[in-house]
XYZ file of C-alpha atoms in Angstrom:
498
model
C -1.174 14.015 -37.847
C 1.707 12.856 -39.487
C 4.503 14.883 -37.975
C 3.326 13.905 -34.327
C 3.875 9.955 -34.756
C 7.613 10.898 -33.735
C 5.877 11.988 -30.369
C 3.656 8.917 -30.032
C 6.424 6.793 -30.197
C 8.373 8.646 -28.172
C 6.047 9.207 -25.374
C 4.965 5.471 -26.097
C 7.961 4.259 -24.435
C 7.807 7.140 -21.437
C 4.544 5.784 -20.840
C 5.797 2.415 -20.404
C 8.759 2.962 -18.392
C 7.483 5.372 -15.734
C 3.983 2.721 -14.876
C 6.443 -0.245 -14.624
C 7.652 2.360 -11.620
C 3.935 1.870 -9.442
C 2.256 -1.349 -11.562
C 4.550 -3.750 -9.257
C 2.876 -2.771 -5.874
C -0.304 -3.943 -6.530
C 1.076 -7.398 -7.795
C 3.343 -7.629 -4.628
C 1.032 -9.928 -2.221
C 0.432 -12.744 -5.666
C 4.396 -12.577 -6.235
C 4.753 -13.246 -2.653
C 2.551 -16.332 -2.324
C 3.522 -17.431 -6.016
C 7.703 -17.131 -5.727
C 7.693 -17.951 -1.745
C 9.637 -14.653 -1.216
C 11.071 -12.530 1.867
C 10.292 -8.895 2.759
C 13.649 -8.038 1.636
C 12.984 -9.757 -1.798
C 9.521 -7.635 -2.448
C 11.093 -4.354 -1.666
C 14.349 -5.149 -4.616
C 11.398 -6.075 -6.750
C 10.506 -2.402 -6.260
C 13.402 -0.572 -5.604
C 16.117 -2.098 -8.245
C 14.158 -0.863 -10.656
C 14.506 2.773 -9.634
C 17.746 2.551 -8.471
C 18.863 1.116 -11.871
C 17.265 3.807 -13.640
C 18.200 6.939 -11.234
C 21.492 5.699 -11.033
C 21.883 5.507 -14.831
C 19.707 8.556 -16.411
C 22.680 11.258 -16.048
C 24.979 9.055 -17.995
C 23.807 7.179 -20.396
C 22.628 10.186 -22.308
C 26.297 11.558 -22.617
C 26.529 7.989 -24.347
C 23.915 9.120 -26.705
C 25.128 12.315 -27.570
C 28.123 10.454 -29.183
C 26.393 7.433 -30.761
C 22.914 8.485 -31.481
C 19.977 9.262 -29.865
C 17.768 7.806 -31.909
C 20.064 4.403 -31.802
C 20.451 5.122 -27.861
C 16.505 4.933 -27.637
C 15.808 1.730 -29.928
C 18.517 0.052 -27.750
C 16.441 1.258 -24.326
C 13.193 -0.106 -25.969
C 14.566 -3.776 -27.375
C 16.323 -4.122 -23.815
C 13.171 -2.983 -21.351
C 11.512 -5.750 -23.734
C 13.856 -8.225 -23.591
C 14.001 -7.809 -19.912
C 10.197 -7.479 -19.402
C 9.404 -11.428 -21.188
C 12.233 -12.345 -18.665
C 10.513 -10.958 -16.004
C 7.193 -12.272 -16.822
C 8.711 -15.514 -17.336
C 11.010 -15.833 -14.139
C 10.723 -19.222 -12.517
C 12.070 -17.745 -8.933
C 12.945 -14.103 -7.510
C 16.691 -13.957 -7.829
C 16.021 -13.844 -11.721
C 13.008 -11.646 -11.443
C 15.164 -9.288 -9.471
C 17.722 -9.333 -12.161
C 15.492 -9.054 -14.706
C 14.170 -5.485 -13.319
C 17.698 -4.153 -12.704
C 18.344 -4.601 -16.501
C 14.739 -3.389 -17.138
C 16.128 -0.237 -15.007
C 19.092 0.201 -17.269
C 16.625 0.083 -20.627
C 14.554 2.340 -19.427
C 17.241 5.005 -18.382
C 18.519 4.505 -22.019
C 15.181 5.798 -22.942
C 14.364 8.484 -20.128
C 17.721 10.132 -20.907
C 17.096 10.551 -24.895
C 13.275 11.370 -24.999
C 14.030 15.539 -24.483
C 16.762 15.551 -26.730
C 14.364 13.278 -29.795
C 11.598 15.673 -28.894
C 14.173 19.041 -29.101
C 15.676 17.697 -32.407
C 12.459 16.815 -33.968
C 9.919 19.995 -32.968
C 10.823 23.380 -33.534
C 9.094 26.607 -31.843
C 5.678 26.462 -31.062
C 5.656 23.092 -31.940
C 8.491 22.013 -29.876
C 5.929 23.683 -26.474
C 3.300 21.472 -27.669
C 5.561 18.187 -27.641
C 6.842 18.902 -24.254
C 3.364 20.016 -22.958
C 2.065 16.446 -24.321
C 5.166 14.647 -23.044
C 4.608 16.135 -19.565
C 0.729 14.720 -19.306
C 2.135 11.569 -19.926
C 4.371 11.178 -17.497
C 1.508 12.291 -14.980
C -0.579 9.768 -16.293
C 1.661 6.996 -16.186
C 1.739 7.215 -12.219
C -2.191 7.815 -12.206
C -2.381 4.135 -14.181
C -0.021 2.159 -12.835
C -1.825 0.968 -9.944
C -4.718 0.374 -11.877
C -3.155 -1.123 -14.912
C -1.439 -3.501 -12.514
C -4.687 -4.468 -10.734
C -6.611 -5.044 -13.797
C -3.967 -7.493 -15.293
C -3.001 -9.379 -12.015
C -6.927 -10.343 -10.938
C -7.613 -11.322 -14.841
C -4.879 -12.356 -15.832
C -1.746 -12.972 -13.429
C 0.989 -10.777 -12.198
C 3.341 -12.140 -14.726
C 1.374 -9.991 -17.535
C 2.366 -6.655 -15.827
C 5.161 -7.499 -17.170
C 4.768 -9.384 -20.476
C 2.178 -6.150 -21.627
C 5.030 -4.075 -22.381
C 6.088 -6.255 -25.209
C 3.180 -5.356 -27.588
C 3.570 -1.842 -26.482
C 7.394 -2.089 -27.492
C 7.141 -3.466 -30.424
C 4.844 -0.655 -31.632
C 7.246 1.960 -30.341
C 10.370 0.317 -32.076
C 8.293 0.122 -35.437
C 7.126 3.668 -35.272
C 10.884 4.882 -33.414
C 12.346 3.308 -37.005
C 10.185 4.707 -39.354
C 9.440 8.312 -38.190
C 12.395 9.415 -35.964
C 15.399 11.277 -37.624
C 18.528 10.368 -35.642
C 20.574 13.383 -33.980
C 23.735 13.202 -32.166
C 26.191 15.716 -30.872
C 29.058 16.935 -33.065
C 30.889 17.641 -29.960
C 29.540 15.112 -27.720
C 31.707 15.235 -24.367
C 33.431 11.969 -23.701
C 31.958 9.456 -21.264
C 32.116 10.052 -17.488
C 33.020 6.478 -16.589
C 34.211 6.781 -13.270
C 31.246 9.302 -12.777
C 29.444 6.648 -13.337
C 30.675 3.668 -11.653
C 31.277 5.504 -7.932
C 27.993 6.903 -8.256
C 26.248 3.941 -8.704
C 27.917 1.632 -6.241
C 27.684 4.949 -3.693
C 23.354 4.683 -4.479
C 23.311 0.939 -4.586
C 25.454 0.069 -1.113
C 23.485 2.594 0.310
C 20.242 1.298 -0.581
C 21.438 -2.186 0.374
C 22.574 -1.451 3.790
C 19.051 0.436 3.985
C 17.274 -2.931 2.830
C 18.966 -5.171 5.012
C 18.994 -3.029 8.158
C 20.603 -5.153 11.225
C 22.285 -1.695 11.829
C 24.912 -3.306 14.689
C 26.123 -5.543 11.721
C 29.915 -5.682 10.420
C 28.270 -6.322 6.837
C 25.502 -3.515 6.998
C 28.333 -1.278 8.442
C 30.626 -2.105 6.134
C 28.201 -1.284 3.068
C 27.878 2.020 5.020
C 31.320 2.519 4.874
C 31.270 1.993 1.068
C 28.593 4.071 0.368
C 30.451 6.979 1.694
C 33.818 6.175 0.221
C 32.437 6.074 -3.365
C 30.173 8.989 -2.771
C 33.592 10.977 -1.426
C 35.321 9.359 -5.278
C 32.523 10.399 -7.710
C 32.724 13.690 -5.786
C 36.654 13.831 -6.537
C 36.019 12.575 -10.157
C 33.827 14.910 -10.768
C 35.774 17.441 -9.654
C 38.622 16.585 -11.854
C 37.132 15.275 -14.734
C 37.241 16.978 -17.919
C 33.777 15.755 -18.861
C 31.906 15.545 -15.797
C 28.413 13.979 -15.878
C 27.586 16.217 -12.873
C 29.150 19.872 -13.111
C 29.668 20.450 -9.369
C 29.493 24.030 -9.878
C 25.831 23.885 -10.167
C 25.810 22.664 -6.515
C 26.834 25.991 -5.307
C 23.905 27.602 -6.686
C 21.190 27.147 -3.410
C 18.020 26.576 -5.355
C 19.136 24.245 -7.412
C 20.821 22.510 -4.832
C 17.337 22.051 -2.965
C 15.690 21.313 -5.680
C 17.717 18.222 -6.009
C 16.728 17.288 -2.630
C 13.208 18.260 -2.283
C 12.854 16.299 -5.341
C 14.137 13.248 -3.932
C 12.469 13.956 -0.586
C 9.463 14.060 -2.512
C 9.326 10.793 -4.207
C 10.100 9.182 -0.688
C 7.406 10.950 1.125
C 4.339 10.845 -1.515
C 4.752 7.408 -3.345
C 7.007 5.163 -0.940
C 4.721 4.286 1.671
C 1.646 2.785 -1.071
C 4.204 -0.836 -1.529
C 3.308 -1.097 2.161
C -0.383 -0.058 2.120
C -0.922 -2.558 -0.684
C 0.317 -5.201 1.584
C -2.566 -4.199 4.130
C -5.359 -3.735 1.600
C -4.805 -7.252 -0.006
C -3.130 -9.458 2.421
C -5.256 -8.109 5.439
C -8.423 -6.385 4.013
C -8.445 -9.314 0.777
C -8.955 -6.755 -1.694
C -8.511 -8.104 -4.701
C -5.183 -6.420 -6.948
C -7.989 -4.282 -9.353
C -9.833 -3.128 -6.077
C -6.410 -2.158 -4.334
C -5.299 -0.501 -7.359
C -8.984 1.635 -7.494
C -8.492 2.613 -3.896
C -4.739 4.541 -5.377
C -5.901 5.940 -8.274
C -7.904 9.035 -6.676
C -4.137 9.624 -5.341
C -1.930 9.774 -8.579
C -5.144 10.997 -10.722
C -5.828 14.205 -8.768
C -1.821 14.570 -8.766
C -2.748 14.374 -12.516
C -5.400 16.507 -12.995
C -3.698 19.247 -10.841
C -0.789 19.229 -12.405
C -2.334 19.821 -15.412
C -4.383 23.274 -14.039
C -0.670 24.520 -12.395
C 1.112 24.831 -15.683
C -1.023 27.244 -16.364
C -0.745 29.343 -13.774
C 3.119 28.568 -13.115
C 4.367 31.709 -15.209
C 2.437 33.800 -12.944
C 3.229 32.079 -9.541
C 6.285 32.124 -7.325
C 7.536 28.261 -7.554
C 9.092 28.403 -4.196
C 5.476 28.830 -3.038
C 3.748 26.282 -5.430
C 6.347 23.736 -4.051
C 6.966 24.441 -0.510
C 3.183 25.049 -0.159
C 2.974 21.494 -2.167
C 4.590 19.232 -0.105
C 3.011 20.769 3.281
C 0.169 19.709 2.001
C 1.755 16.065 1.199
C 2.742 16.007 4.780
C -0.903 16.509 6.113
C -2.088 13.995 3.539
C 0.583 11.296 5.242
C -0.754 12.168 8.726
C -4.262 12.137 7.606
C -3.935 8.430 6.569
C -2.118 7.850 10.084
C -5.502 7.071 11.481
C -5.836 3.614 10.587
C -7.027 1.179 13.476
C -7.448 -2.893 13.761
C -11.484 -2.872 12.864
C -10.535 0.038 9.956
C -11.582 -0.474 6.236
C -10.033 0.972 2.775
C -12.326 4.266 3.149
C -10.036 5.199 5.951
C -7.361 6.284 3.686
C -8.821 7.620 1.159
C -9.044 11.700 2.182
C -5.089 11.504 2.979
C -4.598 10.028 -0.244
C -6.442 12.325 -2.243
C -4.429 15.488 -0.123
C -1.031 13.591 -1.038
C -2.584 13.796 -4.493
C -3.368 17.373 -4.507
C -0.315 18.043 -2.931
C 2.480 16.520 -5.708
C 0.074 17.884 -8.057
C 0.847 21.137 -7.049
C 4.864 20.506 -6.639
C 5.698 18.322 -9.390
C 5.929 20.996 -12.498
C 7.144 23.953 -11.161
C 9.959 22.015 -9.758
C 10.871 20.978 -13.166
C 10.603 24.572 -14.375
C 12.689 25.975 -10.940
C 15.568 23.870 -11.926
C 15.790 24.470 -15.419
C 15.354 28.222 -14.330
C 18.065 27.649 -11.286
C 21.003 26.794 -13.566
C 22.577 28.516 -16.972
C 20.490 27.129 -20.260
C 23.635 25.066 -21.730
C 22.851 23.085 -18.468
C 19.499 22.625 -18.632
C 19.948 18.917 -19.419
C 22.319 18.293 -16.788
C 20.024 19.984 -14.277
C 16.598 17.493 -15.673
C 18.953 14.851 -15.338
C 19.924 15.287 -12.085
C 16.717 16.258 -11.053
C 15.288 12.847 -12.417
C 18.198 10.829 -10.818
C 17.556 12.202 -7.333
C 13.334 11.429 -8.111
C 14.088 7.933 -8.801
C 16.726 7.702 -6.026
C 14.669 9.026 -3.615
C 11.881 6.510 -4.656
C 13.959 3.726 -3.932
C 15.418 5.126 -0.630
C 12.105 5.801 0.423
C 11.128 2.031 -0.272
C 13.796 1.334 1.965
C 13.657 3.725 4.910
C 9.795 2.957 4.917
C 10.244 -0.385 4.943
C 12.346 -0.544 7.668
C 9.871 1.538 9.568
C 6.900 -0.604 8.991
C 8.702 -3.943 9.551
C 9.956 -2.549 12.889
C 6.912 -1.958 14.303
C 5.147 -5.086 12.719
C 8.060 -7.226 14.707
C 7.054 -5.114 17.906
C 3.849 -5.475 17.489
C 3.746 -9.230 16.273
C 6.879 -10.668 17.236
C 9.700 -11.752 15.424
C 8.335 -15.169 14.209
C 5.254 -14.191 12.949
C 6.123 -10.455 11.457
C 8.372 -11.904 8.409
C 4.933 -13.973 7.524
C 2.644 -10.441 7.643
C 5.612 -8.548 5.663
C 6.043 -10.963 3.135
C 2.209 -10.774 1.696
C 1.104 -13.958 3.921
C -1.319 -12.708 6.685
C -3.762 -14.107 4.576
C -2.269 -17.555 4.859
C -1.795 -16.911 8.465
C -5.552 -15.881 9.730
C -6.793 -18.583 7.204
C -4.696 -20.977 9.185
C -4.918 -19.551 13.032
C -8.138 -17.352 12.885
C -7.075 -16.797 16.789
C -4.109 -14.837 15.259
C -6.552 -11.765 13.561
C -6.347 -9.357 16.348
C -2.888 -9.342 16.747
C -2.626 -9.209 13.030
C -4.625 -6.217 12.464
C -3.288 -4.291 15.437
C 0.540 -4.573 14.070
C -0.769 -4.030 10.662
C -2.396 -0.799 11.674
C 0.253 0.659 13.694
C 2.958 -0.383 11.649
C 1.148 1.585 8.320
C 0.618 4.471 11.311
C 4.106 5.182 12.441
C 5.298 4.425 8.654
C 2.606 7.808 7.798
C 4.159 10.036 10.449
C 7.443 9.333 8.830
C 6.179 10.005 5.210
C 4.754 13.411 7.051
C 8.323 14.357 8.409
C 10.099 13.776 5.162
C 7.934 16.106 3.547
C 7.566 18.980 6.390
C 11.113 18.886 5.847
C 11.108 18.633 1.749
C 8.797 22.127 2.326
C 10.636 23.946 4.712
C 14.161 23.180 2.318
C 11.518 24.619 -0.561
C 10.648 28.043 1.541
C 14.135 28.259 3.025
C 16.201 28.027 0.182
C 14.269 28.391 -3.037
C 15.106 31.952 -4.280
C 12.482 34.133 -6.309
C 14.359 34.052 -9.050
C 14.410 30.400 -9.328
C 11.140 30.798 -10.423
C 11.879 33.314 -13.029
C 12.617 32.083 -16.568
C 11.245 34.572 -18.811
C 14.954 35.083 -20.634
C 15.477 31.928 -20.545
C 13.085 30.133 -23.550
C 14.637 32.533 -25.860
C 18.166 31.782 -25.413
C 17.535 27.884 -25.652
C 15.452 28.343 -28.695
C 18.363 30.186 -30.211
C 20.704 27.340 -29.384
C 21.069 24.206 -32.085
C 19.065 21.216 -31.010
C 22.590 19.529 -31.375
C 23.419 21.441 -28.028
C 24.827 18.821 -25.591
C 22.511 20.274 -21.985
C 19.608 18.706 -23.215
C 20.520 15.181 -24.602
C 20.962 14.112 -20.675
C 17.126 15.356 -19.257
């Protein structure tokens, strides 16, 4: 048992970071009525987070290669602690938002090192094991977030989503310093500064101007505007750079290329839409945060489960198949929950949910496994880095394209005056108050959830058909490939950026 407490403590802090991803949504409606907050304010509760940590995850691990993995990981861990008491402690939602951002930024220090601890520390067989374990983690984390968050908002508050982590990180920064050899790269690449900077202000105006909407606006315009001119710069430093943190030569390659995509497509159309739904199973239906959270789990726990059976049938399967066929069947789970009406309950959803389920079950590891294949091995880390930058972005662009979706058609439905009430968590406040009010409250919830479905469906008909289109065969095929990256040192610099 001894030689595996490297992996508990790394897969400690994996755990940790990917449920603070899905605990928020449950918590969303309490936050509401407890910090007074806005639509807009609920959805940068979600989506900083992601957008923090996408935006970061390709970079910071070229930081590690030259100053330590092992010290890059510690400094992830005390950070996503630091900023998890602040969070559980914030008096008002300015400072929780801030306080999530930085909890982004700790837990990209720790996304981009765990490969490259787990590489260095396993060899062989062992090293198969590791990843295998590594991987069930990260598909549980999503199947107990929901829950997680429900149990500890209805017993004990939604500040304690929060303030849990810190037991959990002190453990992993005890066992991180004891067991964990440090490994660094002798010829780390220098740091791809202005990589980093245009590519985060390019993801971050972009996600702004998707937030705040008011599209005839000189200020949403103008964050438009700056989104593309610092997409068009990290483009040009890339291009230029000596040590680029995205080799733009992999974009030529078509599979991988999609993958990046479909990936991000993904996110958006399987997990964005469930910050809305918990709004209308709480706020509407007064489930309680545990009850909402039960009502998810048959979602991410079949995605679990299945994705779990695939990898062992991936070797044998074409991946343009498993993943194209995959996020069809996400789409029909989004339509299948577009059938909610005013006098609906939770049951309603519940068969779409479980498809959705199935569905990202069946996508999620042979995507991983496509885009390692997709690219030469000394890029394999680049490649899971990008790949997890454009999951996390796509997350938080889904929060936002969704959003704007549902809060459209709740103003259509409700009007303008009461529809920033219903999206802020308050239609319980509001039916308690004017009982009159529940028809019209019910009817905008249901066909604002509706038309916010059919889009979910549409992003991932068209997540599938990129999969079928433009996925090649050999994407799929990676037989040579295990080989030549066991026969590289673990010092190699691909993998320190997964």
């Amino acid at each position: 048992m001894r030689k595996w407490w490297p992996l508990v403590a790394i897969c400690a802090g994996t755990f940790m970071l990917l449920v603070d991803v899905t605990i928020v949504n449950v918590a969303l409606p309490d936050m509401a009525r407890q910090l007074h907050t806005t639509f807009g304010d609920l959805q940068w509760v979600i989506d900083v987070y992601a957008l923090v940590l996408g935006a970061l995850v390709l970079t910071v691990g070229s930081v590690a290669d030259r100053l330590g993995r092992k010290k890059m990981y510690l400094a992830g861990l005390v950070l996503f602690a630091v900023a998890s008491l602040t969070c559980g402690l914030s008096p008002n939602v300015g400072v929780l938002i801030a306080a999530r951002g930085v909890q982004g930024l700790g837990g990209a220090a720790m996304f981009a090192t765990t490969m490259a601890l787990i590489s260095s520390t396993y060899p062989g067989r062992e090293r198969g094991v590791a990843f295998g374990a590594w991987g069930a983690v990260i598909g549980g984390a999503s199947a107990a977030g929901p829950l997680i968050g429900g149990l500890l908002t209805t017993h004990f508050g939604w500040r304690w989503i929060f303030l849990v982590n810190l037991p959990v990180s002190v453990l992993a920064v005890a066992l991180t310093l004891a067991v964990i050899v440090e490994s660094r790269d002798p010829r780390a690449r220098r740091v791809d500064l202005a990589g980093m900077v245009t590519f985060t202000v390019a993801a971050g105006s972009l996600t702004y101007a998707l937030i705040r909407g008011d599209w005839g606006s000189a200020e949403t315009l103008g964050l438009v505007a700056v989104a593309v001119l610092a997409a068009a710069l990290f483009v040009l430093a890339e291009w230029r750079g000596a040590s680029p943190m995205l080799d733009l030569a992999l974009l030529r390659n078509s599979s991988f290329t999609s993958l990046l995509a479909v990936g991000g497509l993904m996110s958006a159309a399987a997990w964005a839409a469930m910050a809305y739904q918990s709004l209308w199973l709480q706020s509407v239906l007064g489930l309680s945060p545990i009850k909402a959270g039960l009502v998810i789990l048959p979602c991410s726990g079949l995605a679990f489960v299945t994705s779990l059976l695939v990898g062992r049938i991936m070797h044998r399967t074409s991946a343009r198949l498993l993943i194209g066929g995959g996020l069809l069947i996400i789409a029909a789970g989004a339509l299948a929950q577009a059938v909610i009406r005013p006098d609906s309950s939770w049951t309603v959803v519940l068969p779409g949910l479980a498809v959705v389920g199935l569905g990202a079950g069946l996508a999620m590891a042979p995507m991983s496994s496509a885009a390692m294949a997709a690219v030469p091995w000394q890029r394999a880390g680049m490649a899971g880095g990008a790949l997890s930058a454009f999951r996390q972005l796509g997350f938080a662009f889904g929060i936002a394209v969704l959003g704007e979706v549902f809060r459209g058609q709740l103003t259509q439905v409700a009007g303008s005056g009461l529809s920033g009430a219903l999206s802020g968590g308050q239609a319980g406040a509001v039916l308690a108050k004017t009982p009159a009010l529940a028809p019209v409250v019910h009817r905008a919830f249901a066909e604002a959830l509706d038309i916010t479905y059919v889009v979910a469906a549409c992003l991932a008909v068209l997540a599938g058909v990129l999969a079928l289109v433009f996925i090649k065969p050999s994407a799929a095929s990676h037989s040579a490939q295990p080989a030549a990256r066991d026969a590289a040192p673990d010092t190699a610099p691909a993998p320190a950026q997964a």
